[in-house]
XYZ file of C-alpha atoms in Angstrom:
350
model
C 0.000 0.000 0.000
C 1.424 3.390 -1.009
C 2.132 5.746 1.914
C 0.143 8.503 0.267
C -3.010 6.330 0.152
C -2.959 4.878 3.666
C -6.376 4.483 5.241
C -6.836 6.311 8.536
C -7.535 4.053 11.512
C -9.697 5.180 14.411
C -7.911 4.788 17.741
C -7.793 6.521 21.107
C -4.964 7.376 23.460
C -5.710 4.143 25.368
C -5.044 2.085 22.246
C -1.449 3.332 22.263
C -0.763 2.617 25.943
C 0.989 -0.638 26.848
C 0.737 -2.814 29.946
C 4.290 -1.817 30.894
C 4.904 0.329 33.965
C 6.259 3.673 32.761
C 9.522 4.066 34.619
C 11.204 7.455 34.519
C 12.126 9.650 37.458
C 9.068 11.399 38.945
C 8.748 14.770 37.213
C 10.814 13.779 34.167
C 9.845 15.616 30.974
C 9.691 12.280 29.142
C 6.242 11.635 30.643
C 4.830 14.747 28.957
C 6.424 13.843 25.611
C 5.047 10.298 25.803
C 1.516 11.593 26.397
C 1.856 14.133 23.591
C 2.853 11.371 21.170
C 0.076 9.039 22.382
C -2.482 11.830 21.933
C -1.164 12.758 18.497
C -1.111 9.269 16.955
C -4.944 8.884 16.984
C -5.278 12.340 15.430
C -2.991 11.205 12.618
C -5.170 8.170 11.965
C -2.121 6.002 12.635
C -2.450 2.240 12.729
C -0.655 0.434 15.607
C -0.168 -2.580 13.312
C 1.654 -0.374 10.803
C 3.694 1.764 13.234
C 7.240 1.171 14.454
C 9.150 3.016 17.192
C 12.935 2.624 17.134
C 15.318 3.822 19.843
C 18.948 3.593 20.854
C 20.186 3.834 24.452
C 19.293 6.419 27.076
C 16.343 7.538 29.189
C 14.389 8.548 26.087
C 15.089 5.186 24.488
C 12.645 3.373 26.785
C 9.963 4.833 24.536
C 9.186 1.683 22.456
C 8.137 -0.177 25.622
C 5.409 2.375 26.269
C 3.829 2.610 22.800
C 1.414 -0.152 21.786
C 2.943 -0.779 18.368
C 5.981 -2.527 16.973
C 9.232 -1.411 18.544
C 12.978 -1.894 18.478
C 15.168 -0.960 21.448
C 18.523 -1.082 19.686
C 22.145 -0.271 20.503
C 23.792 2.984 21.462
C 23.699 5.515 18.633
C 22.679 2.995 15.966
C 18.905 3.513 15.902
C 19.094 5.400 12.548
C 20.711 2.357 10.901
C 17.918 0.092 12.162
C 15.248 2.604 11.119
C 16.757 2.837 7.632
C 16.739 -0.947 7.269
C 13.139 -1.192 8.479
C 12.006 1.482 6.032
C 13.777 -0.144 3.093
C 12.381 -3.579 3.968
C 8.832 -2.217 4.164
C 8.426 1.406 2.984
C 4.736 1.374 3.979
C 5.594 1.268 7.686
C 5.258 4.475 9.703
C 8.637 4.706 11.450
C 9.439 6.958 14.423
C 12.972 7.234 15.781
C 13.449 8.318 19.413
C 16.891 9.397 20.591
C 18.607 11.791 22.998
C 21.346 14.407 22.902
C 23.917 11.821 23.985
C 22.665 8.881 21.930
C 22.009 10.917 18.770
C 24.686 13.613 18.908
C 27.696 11.799 20.399
C 28.201 8.095 19.714
C 25.398 8.196 17.128
C 26.268 11.500 15.484
C 27.485 9.874 12.277
C 24.370 7.698 12.009
C 22.129 10.719 12.594
C 23.963 12.562 9.834
C 23.496 9.760 7.329
C 19.772 9.213 7.885
C 19.267 12.947 7.431
C 21.378 13.379 4.308
C 19.768 10.289 2.751
C 16.325 11.698 3.600
C 14.793 8.456 4.835
C 11.082 8.998 5.486
C 11.038 8.726 9.292
C 10.165 11.067 12.157
C 13.231 11.688 14.366
C 12.516 12.942 17.890
C 15.672 14.050 19.690
C 15.089 14.661 23.399
C 17.583 17.292 24.508
C 18.084 17.614 28.270
C 21.689 18.820 27.933
C 23.000 16.034 30.174
C 23.651 12.283 30.278
C 20.754 11.229 32.499
C 20.865 7.426 32.304
C 24.572 7.245 33.180
C 24.170 9.648 36.109
C 24.740 13.219 35.067
C 27.881 13.565 32.958
C 27.985 16.554 30.592
C 26.720 15.801 27.085
C 27.446 17.252 23.617
C 24.695 19.849 24.145
C 25.607 20.870 27.716
C 26.259 24.581 28.102
C 29.699 25.918 28.875
C 30.259 25.930 32.627
C 28.015 22.916 33.298
C 29.104 21.233 36.532
C 28.930 17.451 36.368
C 30.837 14.346 37.556
C 32.987 14.598 34.411
C 33.328 18.384 34.540
C 33.465 19.329 38.240
C 35.051 22.692 37.421
C 32.547 23.406 34.668
C 32.456 22.151 31.088
C 34.711 24.034 28.684
C 33.196 22.391 25.592
C 31.241 24.560 23.184
C 27.793 22.925 22.981
C 26.505 21.385 19.781
C 23.268 22.686 18.279
C 21.188 19.681 17.161
C 19.129 21.696 14.680
C 22.196 23.374 13.172
C 23.809 19.938 12.913
C 20.704 18.572 11.178
C 20.606 21.429 8.689
C 24.303 20.972 7.971
C 23.638 17.281 7.358
C 21.094 18.093 4.662
C 17.863 17.710 6.631
C 14.757 19.037 4.870
C 12.577 19.408 7.973
C 13.685 21.020 11.221
C 11.479 21.833 14.206
C 11.787 22.611 17.903
C 9.454 22.328 20.879
C 9.654 21.494 24.585
C 8.208 18.732 26.700
C 5.214 20.460 28.325
C 4.382 22.814 25.456
C 0.773 22.847 24.242
C 2.208 23.244 20.727
C 4.190 19.992 20.778
C 1.321 18.005 19.238
C 1.104 20.423 16.306
C 4.836 20.110 15.687
C 4.578 16.305 15.720
C 1.751 16.452 13.167
C 3.793 18.692 10.891
C 6.751 16.313 11.157
C 4.498 13.405 10.217
C 3.059 15.254 7.201
C 6.533 15.874 5.819
C 7.700 13.302 3.263
C 11.291 12.589 4.229
C 13.426 12.736 7.361
C 11.741 15.013 9.896
C 14.019 16.215 12.710
C 12.361 17.494 15.890
C 14.455 18.710 18.808
C 12.443 18.553 22.040
C 13.858 20.334 25.086
C 13.258 17.961 27.988
C 13.634 18.647 31.684
C 15.892 16.193 33.547
C 14.485 16.592 37.041
C 17.462 14.925 38.753
C 20.661 15.963 36.986
C 19.743 19.168 35.113
C 16.607 20.450 36.807
C 14.848 23.479 35.298
C 17.658 24.034 32.784
C 15.223 25.552 30.295
C 13.334 27.787 32.718
C 15.017 30.809 31.148
C 12.587 30.480 28.247
C 9.834 28.051 29.371
C 8.931 29.425 32.808
C 5.579 31.204 32.892
C 6.996 34.553 33.866
C 9.406 34.765 30.931
C 7.899 32.571 28.207
C 6.144 35.462 26.470
C 9.273 37.475 25.784
C 11.685 34.570 25.394
C 9.850 32.259 22.959
C 9.518 32.851 19.229
C 7.013 30.392 17.727
C 7.479 30.584 13.977
C 4.720 29.706 11.524
C 5.023 29.592 7.755
C 3.566 32.733 6.184
C 3.285 34.581 9.505
C 5.407 37.464 10.852
C 8.061 36.552 13.416
C 6.555 38.219 16.476
C 6.982 37.542 20.190
C 6.282 39.208 23.494
C 3.098 40.974 24.614
C 2.008 44.294 26.017
C 2.001 42.717 29.494
C 5.594 41.521 29.170
C 7.146 44.767 27.993
C 5.794 45.142 24.497
C 5.568 43.246 21.228
C 8.844 42.610 19.437
C 9.847 40.998 16.188
C 12.749 39.582 14.222
C 14.061 41.641 11.321
C 16.954 41.299 8.894
C 19.861 43.727 9.210
C 20.727 44.359 5.558
C 24.182 45.783 6.312
C 25.397 42.761 8.309
C 23.074 40.143 6.756
C 22.129 39.003 10.242
C 18.975 38.959 12.349
C 18.052 41.613 14.876
C 15.298 42.229 17.425
C 13.034 45.227 16.747
C 10.224 46.861 18.701
C 6.774 46.762 17.114
C 4.754 49.904 17.797
C 0.958 49.907 17.534
C 0.986 46.431 16.006
C 2.583 47.721 12.784
C 5.065 44.894 12.256
C 5.568 45.784 8.593
C 6.830 49.265 9.446
C 9.257 47.669 11.906
C 10.638 45.443 9.135
C 9.637 42.156 10.766
C 10.323 39.088 8.613
C 7.481 36.860 7.448
C 8.521 33.279 8.086
C 9.187 31.247 4.944
C 9.703 27.609 5.955
C 11.497 26.930 2.655
C 14.186 29.565 3.304
C 17.203 27.535 4.385
C 19.418 30.572 5.069
C 16.911 32.082 7.505
C 16.444 28.656 9.114
C 20.178 28.525 9.845
C 20.029 32.002 11.387
C 17.034 31.078 13.541
C 18.553 27.928 15.044
C 21.844 29.709 15.765
C 20.388 32.872 17.319
C 22.196 33.372 20.639
C 19.678 33.100 23.449
C 19.591 36.183 25.646
C 19.676 38.961 23.115
C 17.304 36.779 21.056
C 14.342 34.561 21.987
C 14.396 30.782 21.508
C 13.104 29.869 18.040
C 10.440 27.163 18.270
C 7.962 25.521 15.908
C 8.535 24.370 12.320
C 11.666 26.241 11.329
C 12.394 24.560 7.991
C 10.197 22.410 5.747
C 11.216 21.903 2.120
C 10.594 18.326 0.915
C 12.564 16.462 -1.719
C 12.347 12.830 -2.943
C 12.888 10.304 -0.176
C 15.746 7.827 -0.038
C 13.568 4.732 -0.216
C 11.492 6.055 -3.132
C 14.639 6.823 -5.108
C 16.516 3.636 -4.220
C 13.604 1.247 -4.725
C 12.635 3.068 -7.904
C 16.170 2.616 -9.201
C 16.009 -1.077 -8.342
C 12.680 -1.522 -10.126
C 13.992 0.263 -13.213
C 17.094 -1.938 -13.326
C 14.868 -5.039 -13.452
C 12.660 -3.835 -16.284
C 12.589 -6.282 -19.219
C 14.834 -8.772 -17.464
C 14.109 -12.447 -16.835
C 14.546 -13.402 -13.172
C 16.059 -16.806 -13.968
C 18.933 -17.886 -11.736
C 19.848 -20.964 -13.811
C 20.010 -18.856 -16.944
C 22.162 -16.297 -15.172
C 24.656 -18.919 -13.982
C 24.971 -20.351 -17.489
C 25.522 -16.954 -19.061
C 28.973 -15.774 -20.187
C 32.127 -17.837 -19.694
C 31.094 -21.393 -18.825
C 32.826 -24.752 -19.226
C 31.922 -28.398 -19.001
C 33.992 -30.928 -17.054
C 33.851 -34.380 -18.709
C 35.124 -37.795 -17.642
C 35.099 -39.443 -14.230
C 37.181 -39.275 -11.119
C 39.111 -42.338 -12.295
C 40.280 -40.717 -15.528
C 43.828 -39.350 -15.507
C 44.229 -35.610 -15.393
């Protein structure tokens, strides 16, 4: 059955819950992400018998146990390789890949790069808590400079990796961001599922034990208004409110070819030069994911969405074309070309 003609299946959240006890630390952001996914799958018309969740190693990678569908809990960093194989074996399957900032950006960084550049049609959810949670709090590739941990007691001196910038640099055609308890997470997941190709979603996730409230600088209620920029294709890049110090926007500085924050007076965003988000603009997408937080808000939502042919469509199409007009006859193939006949018996002299 072609992916574009799949028949929607009616399910509820309960249909996607397993009999397994969900075991994360109390207060972990993974609980909220799990519920968001379980609520979204029925809205997508997804079929549990046609859905596969693949994970590597880490707290986030327990995910397949908690989704009532097919699942693979694989090895550290190699989930993209398994997901690619699954998709090539049966392109009609709806494949979701769940990973973390350690699993997907450190030991699995090369595998993440390849599934993105190949554009395999899977949804990739990277939970970013900026720490190694499962192995007890070591700093991870995304940990901020100065992070105190068992492996950096004086503060990490590493410059953190940006998962979305990495994905764009790897050739990804869909990039999005959200956070664990956001009401918009479901919408982002739906957009990722609609995209034909590798969809990369970075989800900021609170590690209650080893990196508690790390993202409060932009998710806490008192600051969310002025510190979150939710982008939407075709809409101006506005954030803030009159209650939080005024409405602001993101504009392009023509002289430096960089982004800047501008004040929006009387709601006239056009006069302020605010950019209208174009999800197909790769250059602006790069600027948005690399905006330094502090002088700029955190860019969230669907930042880039520009589909191209998927890996499996291209590869399997190439295979089908190569077989056109050919006779699938193994005996005939073995007898073709240089062949020879051995006569006589074992008793004959050589």
